[in-house]
mmCIF file of C-alpha atoms and ligand atoms in Angstrom:
data_model
loop_
_atom_site.group_PDB
_atom_site.id
_atom_site.type_symbol
_atom_site.label_atom_id
_atom_site.label_comp_id
_atom_site.label_asym_id
_atom_site.label_seq_id
_atom_site.Cartn_x
_atom_site.Cartn_y
_atom_site.Cartn_z
ATOM 1 C CA MET J 78 -21.874 -45.228 22.706
ATOM 2 C CA ALA J 79 -21.886 -43.523 26.403
ATOM 3 C CA ASP J 80 -18.260 -42.934 26.125
ATOM 4 C CA VAL J 81 -18.523 -40.665 22.721
ATOM 5 C CA SER J 82 -19.473 -36.840 23.957
ATOM 6 C CA LEU J 83 -22.485 -35.302 22.535
ATOM 7 C CA LYS J 84 -20.201 -32.968 21.061
ATOM 8 C CA GLU J 85 -18.628 -35.926 19.102
ATOM 9 C CA ARG J 86 -21.880 -37.176 18.175
ATOM 10 C CA LEU J 87 -22.910 -33.859 16.595
ATOM 11 C CA ALA J 88 -19.554 -33.355 15.023
ATOM 12 C CA PRO J 89 -20.798 -34.119 11.490
ATOM 13 C CA LEU J 90 -23.198 -31.501 11.710
ATOM 14 C CA GLN J 91 -20.859 -29.298 12.714
ATOM 15 C CA HIS J 92 -18.771 -29.522 9.897
ATOM 16 C CA LEU J 93 -22.066 -29.278 7.810
ATOM 17 C CA ALA J 94 -23.102 -26.426 9.523
ATOM 18 C CA GLY J 95 -19.682 -25.031 9.602
ATOM 19 C CA ARG J 96 -18.823 -21.529 11.879
ATOM 20 C CA ALA J 97 -22.455 -20.707 12.590
ATOM 21 C CA GLY J 98 -23.204 -24.605 13.351
ATOM 22 C CA ARG J 99 -20.060 -24.175 15.671
ATOM 23 C CA THR J 100 -21.208 -21.512 17.462
ATOM 24 C CA LEU J 101 -24.671 -22.382 17.965
ATOM 25 C CA LEU J 102 -23.296 -25.738 19.727
ATOM 26 C CA ASP J 103 -21.129 -23.858 21.762
ATOM 27 C CA VAL J 104 -23.811 -21.749 23.359
ATOM 28 C CA LEU J 105 -26.105 -24.742 23.300
ATOM 29 C CA TYR J 106 -23.129 -27.158 25.513
ATOM 30 C CA PRO J 107 -20.810 -24.962 26.252
ATOM 31 C CA PHE J 108 -18.923 -27.178 28.195
ATOM 32 C CA GLU J 109 -17.010 -30.333 27.846
ATOM 33 C CA CYS J 110 -15.659 -32.024 31.450
ATOM 34 C CA ALA J 111 -12.352 -31.133 32.252
ATOM 35 C CA GLY J 112 -12.116 -34.939 33.273
ATOM 36 C CA CYS J 113 -13.279 -37.047 30.771
ATOM 37 C CA GLY J 114 -14.561 -34.575 28.125
ATOM 38 C CA GLY J 115 -17.993 -35.317 28.276
ATOM 39 C CA SER J 116 -20.637 -32.895 27.470
ATOM 40 C CA GLY J 117 -22.975 -30.446 29.687
ATOM 41 C CA LYS J 118 -20.216 -29.372 32.877
ATOM 42 C CA ILE J 119 -17.082 -28.315 33.316
ATOM 43 C CA ILE J 120 -16.652 -31.242 35.737
ATOM 44 C CA CYS J 121 -19.399 -33.722 35.497
ATOM 45 C CA ASP J 122 -21.069 -36.050 38.163
ATOM 46 C CA GLY J 123 -18.629 -38.884 37.824
ATOM 47 C CA CYS J 124 -15.209 -36.714 37.351
ATOM 48 C CA ALA J 125 -16.812 -34.588 40.743
ATOM 49 C CA GLU J 126 -16.835 -37.972 42.335
ATOM 50 C CA ASP J 127 -12.906 -38.383 42.052
ATOM 51 C CA LEU J 128 -11.249 -34.783 42.253
ATOM 52 C CA ALA J 129 -8.286 -34.919 44.707
ATOM 53 C CA GLU J 130 -8.516 -33.819 47.638
ATOM 54 C CA LEU J 131 -6.087 -32.620 49.835
ATOM 55 C CA VAL J 132 -3.612 -35.417 51.607
ATOM 56 C CA ALA J 133 -1.772 -35.035 55.185
ATOM 57 C CA PRO J 134 0.622 -34.131 56.226
ATOM 58 C CA TYR J 135 0.156 -30.493 55.521
ATOM 59 C CA CYS J 136 1.284 -27.658 56.697
ATOM 60 C CA ARG J 137 -1.774 -25.843 59.152
ATOM 61 C CA VAL J 138 -1.068 -22.777 57.681
ATOM 62 C CA CYS J 139 -1.007 -22.518 54.351
ATOM 63 C CA SER J 140 -1.886 -26.073 53.147
ATOM 64 C CA ALA J 141 1.307 -27.313 51.331
ATOM 65 C CA TYR J 142 2.921 -30.498 52.189
ATOM 66 C CA SER J 143 4.871 -30.723 55.558
ATOM 67 C CA VAL J 144 5.930 -33.078 57.985
ATOM 68 C CA SER J 145 6.216 -30.685 60.803
ATOM 69 C CA GLU J 146 2.903 -28.676 61.764
ATOM 70 C CA ILE J 147 3.782 -25.286 60.149
ATOM 71 C CA CYS J 148 5.784 -25.655 56.564
ATOM 72 C CA GLN J 149 9.658 -23.875 56.611
ATOM 73 C CA ALA J 150 7.757 -21.318 54.351
ATOM 74 C CA CYS J 151 5.319 -20.341 56.761
ATOM 75 C CA ALA J 152 8.037 -20.444 59.807
ATOM 76 C CA GLN J 153 10.381 -18.279 58.160
ATOM 77 C CA SER J 154 8.598 -15.896 56.404
ATOM 78 C CA GLY J 155 5.602 -15.390 58.853
ATOM 79 C CA ARG J 156 2.333 -15.357 56.744
ATOM 80 C CA ARG J 157 0.215 -12.121 57.606
ATOM 81 C CA PHE J 158 -2.913 -14.450 56.479
ATOM 82 C CA GLU J 159 -4.259 -16.603 59.453
ATOM 83 C CA GLY J 160 -4.244 -19.481 56.824
ATOM 84 C CA VAL J 161 -5.271 -21.228 53.169
ATOM 85 C CA ARG J 162 -8.063 -23.901 53.121
ATOM 86 C CA ALA J 163 -8.881 -25.573 50.226
ATOM 87 C CA PRO J 164 -11.089 -28.619 49.146
ATOM 88 C CA PHE J 165 -8.340 -29.924 46.174
ATOM 89 C CA ARG J 166 -5.292 -30.557 45.330
ATOM 90 C CA TYR J 167 -4.280 -28.529 42.172
ATOM 91 C CA GLU J 168 -3.965 -31.644 39.805
ATOM 92 C CA GLY J 169 -5.869 -33.631 37.184
ATOM 93 C CA THR J 170 -9.425 -32.513 36.973
ATOM 94 C CA ILE J 171 -10.081 -29.517 38.925
ATOM 95 C CA ARG J 172 -6.861 -27.706 37.885
ATOM 96 C CA GLN J 173 -8.002 -28.709 34.046
ATOM 97 C CA ALA J 174 -11.099 -26.621 35.225
ATOM 98 C CA ILE J 175 -9.291 -23.798 36.206
ATOM 99 C CA LEU J 176 -7.160 -23.237 34.012
ATOM 100 C CA ALA J 177 -9.919 -23.475 31.036
ATOM 101 C CA LEU J 178 -11.813 -20.989 33.621
ATOM 102 C CA LYS J 179 -8.371 -18.315 34.142
ATOM 103 C CA TYR J 180 -6.862 -18.813 30.469
ATOM 104 C CA GLY J 181 -9.296 -20.914 28.430
ATOM 105 C CA GLY J 182 -12.515 -18.118 28.532
ATOM 106 C CA ILE J 183 -14.567 -20.203 29.735
ATOM 107 C CA LYS J 184 -16.190 -17.988 31.922
ATOM 108 C CA ALA J 185 -19.331 -20.294 32.442
ATOM 109 C CA ALA J 186 -17.578 -22.170 34.438
ATOM 110 C CA ALA J 187 -17.473 -20.160 37.455
ATOM 111 C CA PRO J 188 -21.085 -21.013 38.960
ATOM 112 C CA GLN J 189 -20.612 -24.582 39.204
ATOM 113 C CA LEU J 190 -16.647 -24.374 40.427
ATOM 114 C CA GLY J 191 -18.567 -21.232 43.065
ATOM 115 C CA ASP J 192 -20.768 -23.832 44.291
ATOM 116 C CA MET J 193 -18.417 -26.136 44.752
ATOM 117 C CA LEU J 194 -16.360 -23.968 46.941
ATOM 118 C CA ALA J 195 -19.309 -22.557 48.518
ATOM 119 C CA CYS J 196 -20.343 -26.600 49.656
ATOM 120 C CA TYR J 197 -16.661 -26.949 51.026
ATOM 121 C CA LEU J 198 -16.951 -23.198 52.588
ATOM 122 C CA GLN J 199 -20.361 -24.527 54.538
ATOM 123 C CA ALA J 200 -18.940 -27.651 55.590
ATOM 124 C CA ASN J 201 -15.927 -26.103 57.097
ATOM 125 C CA PRO J 202 -16.545 -22.681 58.027
ATOM 126 C CA LEU J 203 -14.175 -20.143 58.364
ATOM 127 C CA PRO J 204 -14.247 -16.609 60.304
ATOM 128 C CA GLY J 205 -15.903 -14.002 58.068
ATOM 129 C CA ASP J 206 -17.841 -10.387 58.044
ATOM 130 C CA ILE J 207 -16.346 -9.751 54.674
ATOM 131 C CA LEU J 208 -16.295 -11.541 51.686
ATOM 132 C CA ALA J 209 -13.400 -10.223 48.823
ATOM 133 C CA PRO J 210 -11.863 -11.690 46.005
ATOM 134 C CA VAL J 211 -8.252 -11.450 45.246
ATOM 135 C CA PRO J 212 -8.057 -8.459 42.642
ATOM 136 C CA MET J 213 -6.594 -8.485 39.327
ATOM 137 C CA HIS J 214 -5.389 -5.311 37.611
ATOM 138 C CA ALA J 215 -7.529 -3.218 35.292
ATOM 139 C CA SER J 216 -5.632 -3.934 32.411
ATOM 140 C CA ARG J 217 -5.279 -7.484 32.502
ATOM 141 C CA ARG J 218 -9.113 -7.541 33.478
ATOM 142 C CA ARG J 219 -9.722 -5.994 30.406
ATOM 143 C CA GLU J 220 -7.957 -8.339 28.374
ATOM 144 C CA ARG J 221 -9.384 -11.491 29.962
ATOM 145 C CA GLY J 222 -12.843 -9.829 30.356
ATOM 146 C CA TYR J 223 -13.163 -11.179 34.030
ATOM 147 C CA ASN J 224 -11.648 -11.762 37.291
ATOM 148 C CA GLN J 225 -12.218 -15.186 37.646
ATOM 149 C CA ALA J 226 -11.605 -14.807 41.418
ATOM 150 C CA GLU J 227 -14.232 -12.617 41.650
ATOM 151 C CA LEU J 228 -17.166 -15.081 40.245
ATOM 152 C CA LEU J 229 -16.125 -17.222 42.129
ATOM 153 C CA ALA J 230 -16.022 -14.956 45.244
ATOM 154 C CA ARG J 231 -19.224 -13.731 44.035
ATOM 155 C CA ARG J 232 -20.929 -17.121 44.046
ATOM 156 C CA VAL J 233 -19.801 -17.900 47.381
ATOM 157 C CA ALA J 234 -20.532 -14.856 48.664
ATOM 158 C CA GLU J 235 -24.212 -15.466 47.769
ATOM 159 C CA ARG J 236 -24.731 -19.124 48.491
ATOM 160 C CA CYS J 237 -23.150 -18.524 52.152
ATOM 161 C CA GLY J 238 -24.713 -14.925 52.736
ATOM 162 C CA ILE J 239 -21.732 -13.382 53.314
ATOM 163 C CA PRO J 240 -21.212 -9.675 52.441
ATOM 164 C CA PHE J 241 -19.808 -9.469 48.997
ATOM 165 C CA GLN J 242 -17.004 -6.706 49.048
ATOM 166 C CA PRO J 243 -15.878 -6.970 44.670
ATOM 167 C CA ASP J 244 -13.709 -3.951 44.808
ATOM 168 C CA LEU J 245 -12.052 -4.083 48.387
ATOM 169 C CA LEU J 246 -8.624 -4.682 47.040
ATOM 170 C CA VAL J 247 -7.380 -3.317 43.906
ATOM 171 C CA ARG J 248 -4.022 -4.236 42.409
ATOM 172 C CA THR J 249 -1.691 -0.801 42.029
ATOM 173 C CA ARG J 250 0.078 -2.410 39.274
ATOM 174 C CA ARG J 251 0.248 -4.875 37.075
ATOM 175 C CA VAL J 252 2.983 -8.058 37.952
ATOM 176 C CA ASP J 253 4.412 -10.490 35.441
ATOM 177 C CA ALA J 254 2.782 -13.548 35.136
ATOM 178 C CA GLN J 255 3.846 -15.730 37.762
ATOM 179 C CA ALA J 256 4.156 -18.701 36.170
ATOM 180 C CA GLY J 257 7.400 -18.592 34.799
ATOM 181 C CA MET J 258 9.113 -17.510 37.536
ATOM 182 C CA SER J 259 11.919 -19.632 38.787
ATOM 183 C CA SER J 260 11.939 -19.317 41.992
ATOM 184 C CA ALA J 261 9.240 -18.116 45.304
ATOM 185 C CA VAL J 262 11.377 -15.474 46.172
ATOM 186 C CA ASN J 263 11.509 -14.235 42.527
ATOM 187 C CA ARG J 264 7.601 -14.904 42.923
ATOM 188 C CA ALA J 265 6.896 -12.837 46.573
ATOM 189 C CA ALA J 266 9.759 -9.971 44.916
ATOM 190 C CA ASN J 267 7.306 -9.741 41.614
ATOM 191 C CA VAL J 268 3.830 -9.234 44.189
ATOM 192 C CA ALA J 269 5.110 -7.433 46.705
ATOM 193 C CA ASP J 270 3.124 -4.169 47.692
ATOM 194 C CA SER J 271 1.059 -4.423 44.360
ATOM 195 C CA VAL J 272 -2.224 -4.864 46.052
ATOM 196 C CA ALA J 273 -3.746 -2.300 47.979
ATOM 197 C CA VAL J 274 -7.662 -1.757 49.932
ATOM 198 C CA SER J 275 -9.768 0.137 47.893
ATOM 199 C CA GLN J 276 -10.916 3.916 49.376
ATOM 200 C CA ARG J 277 -13.854 2.627 49.516
ATOM 201 C CA GLY J 278 -13.225 -0.593 51.584
ATOM 202 C CA ASP J 279 -13.422 -0.379 55.395
ATOM 203 C CA VAL J 280 -12.198 -3.368 56.965
ATOM 204 C CA SER J 281 -11.075 -1.827 60.290
ATOM 205 C CA GLY J 282 -12.060 -4.680 62.756
ATOM 206 C CA GLN J 283 -13.700 -7.149 60.304
ATOM 207 C CA ARG J 284 -12.751 -11.082 59.892
ATOM 208 C CA VAL J 285 -12.204 -11.095 56.347
ATOM 209 C CA VAL J 286 -11.812 -13.972 53.694
ATOM 210 C CA LEU J 287 -10.155 -14.022 50.894
ATOM 211 C CA VAL J 288 -11.160 -15.542 47.721
ATOM 212 C CA ASP J 289 -8.809 -16.973 45.086
ATOM 213 C CA ASP J 290 -8.866 -19.871 42.299
ATOM 214 C CA VAL J 291 -5.731 -21.792 43.120
ATOM 215 C CA ALA J 292 -2.903 -20.815 45.723
ATOM 216 C CA THR J 293 0.899 -21.692 44.501
ATOM 217 C CA THR J 294 3.935 -19.872 46.407
ATOM 218 C CA GLY J 295 0.699 -18.670 48.644
ATOM 219 C CA SER J 296 2.803 -14.642 48.424
ATOM 220 C CA THR J 297 -0.271 -13.119 46.716
ATOM 221 C CA LEU J 298 -2.072 -13.877 49.179
ATOM 222 C CA ASP J 299 0.074 -13.092 51.492
ATOM 223 C CA ASN J 300 0.679 -9.414 49.769
ATOM 224 C CA CYS J 301 -3.772 -9.062 49.958
ATOM 225 C CA ALA J 302 -3.477 -10.244 54.019
ATOM 226 C CA ALA J 303 -0.853 -7.568 54.364
ATOM 227 C CA ALA J 304 -3.068 -4.632 52.988
ATOM 228 C CA LEU J 305 -5.525 -5.659 54.727
ATOM 229 C CA LYS J 306 -4.250 -6.108 58.092
ATOM 230 C CA GLU J 307 -2.293 -2.156 57.641
ATOM 231 C CA ALA J 308 -5.699 -1.339 57.517
ATOM 232 C CA GLY J 309 -7.399 -2.985 60.182
ATOM 233 C CA ALA J 310 -8.999 -6.122 59.520
ATOM 234 C CA ALA J 311 -9.201 -8.742 62.989
ATOM 235 C CA SER J 312 -8.318 -11.524 60.684
ATOM 236 C CA VAL J 313 -7.465 -12.776 56.870
ATOM 237 C CA TRP J 314 -8.669 -16.618 56.061
ATOM 238 C CA CYS J 315 -7.903 -17.737 52.015
ATOM 239 C CA LEU J 316 -10.643 -19.751 50.368
ATOM 240 C CA THR J 317 -9.016 -21.319 46.712
ATOM 241 C CA LEU J 318 -10.306 -24.058 45.018
ATOM 242 C CA ALA J 319 -6.728 -25.649 44.599
ATOM 243 C CA VAL J 320 -3.618 -25.709 46.695
ATOM 244 C CA ALA J 321 -0.697 -26.338 44.306
ATOM 245 C CA GLY J 322 2.003 -27.113 46.534
ATOM 246 C CA ASN J 323 0.238 -30.010 48.701
ATOM 247 C CA ARG J 324 1.807 -32.845 47.427
ATOM 248 C CA ARG J 325 5.841 -33.605 48.048
ATOM 249 C CA GLY J 326 7.910 -31.903 45.702
ATOM 250 C CA GLY J 327 4.853 -29.106 45.029
ATOM 251 C CA GLU J 328 2.736 -29.097 41.840
HETATM 252 ZN ZN1 ZN P 762 -16.531 -36.499 33.814
HETATM 253 ZN ZN1 ZN P 763 3.002 -23.497 55.343
#
């Protein structure tokens, strides 16, 4: 019965206990593995072995698929960040886990995912005096109850001993959801000038590591980097769990 998840085995009990039982089980076992459905962790040990790592060839700036050393998008647009680094491609189990954290309300997935990101950073260090999350607009944060990038960044900062500035960047206006936007051009226009360095942040001469859950077109990260560079940041490296465009044709 190893292939039957704990939640399934407890399902009859849950049925009898009704709503109260379900709530209790969710407290005791908040996760089903995003890969195999087993209980206990957002990504179980077995599925963690099989996560999709980045595959070559990829752009040395943004880590998206590219046969040339620098991809067309980075060559044309001139990125304001130094680069994007990520342990995984945005697909399969890691994608499901990120979606659960981001849209499924599974806040408790953040420590494990943050630890994975911290392990990656420890093995692949980036220059960083400050670590900060990609900001979320206050109204969206109220709706979701948390900023998943901040939860991940906080964990990475703790694990790696980098000073954490959760409010370094702020969203100055709410942007539309990226998912439905048709082109990279639209996405770039959508996020342009929507980020600013907060009054409290002093980034002059500082090397900033910017954390987000996933890098898609890179336009959000680029806008954050632009604001940081304008405020005098010496460098901006982006660290994400996954990169969407790492395979030919993107995600
Ligand atoms: Zn699993
Ligand atoms: Zn690139």
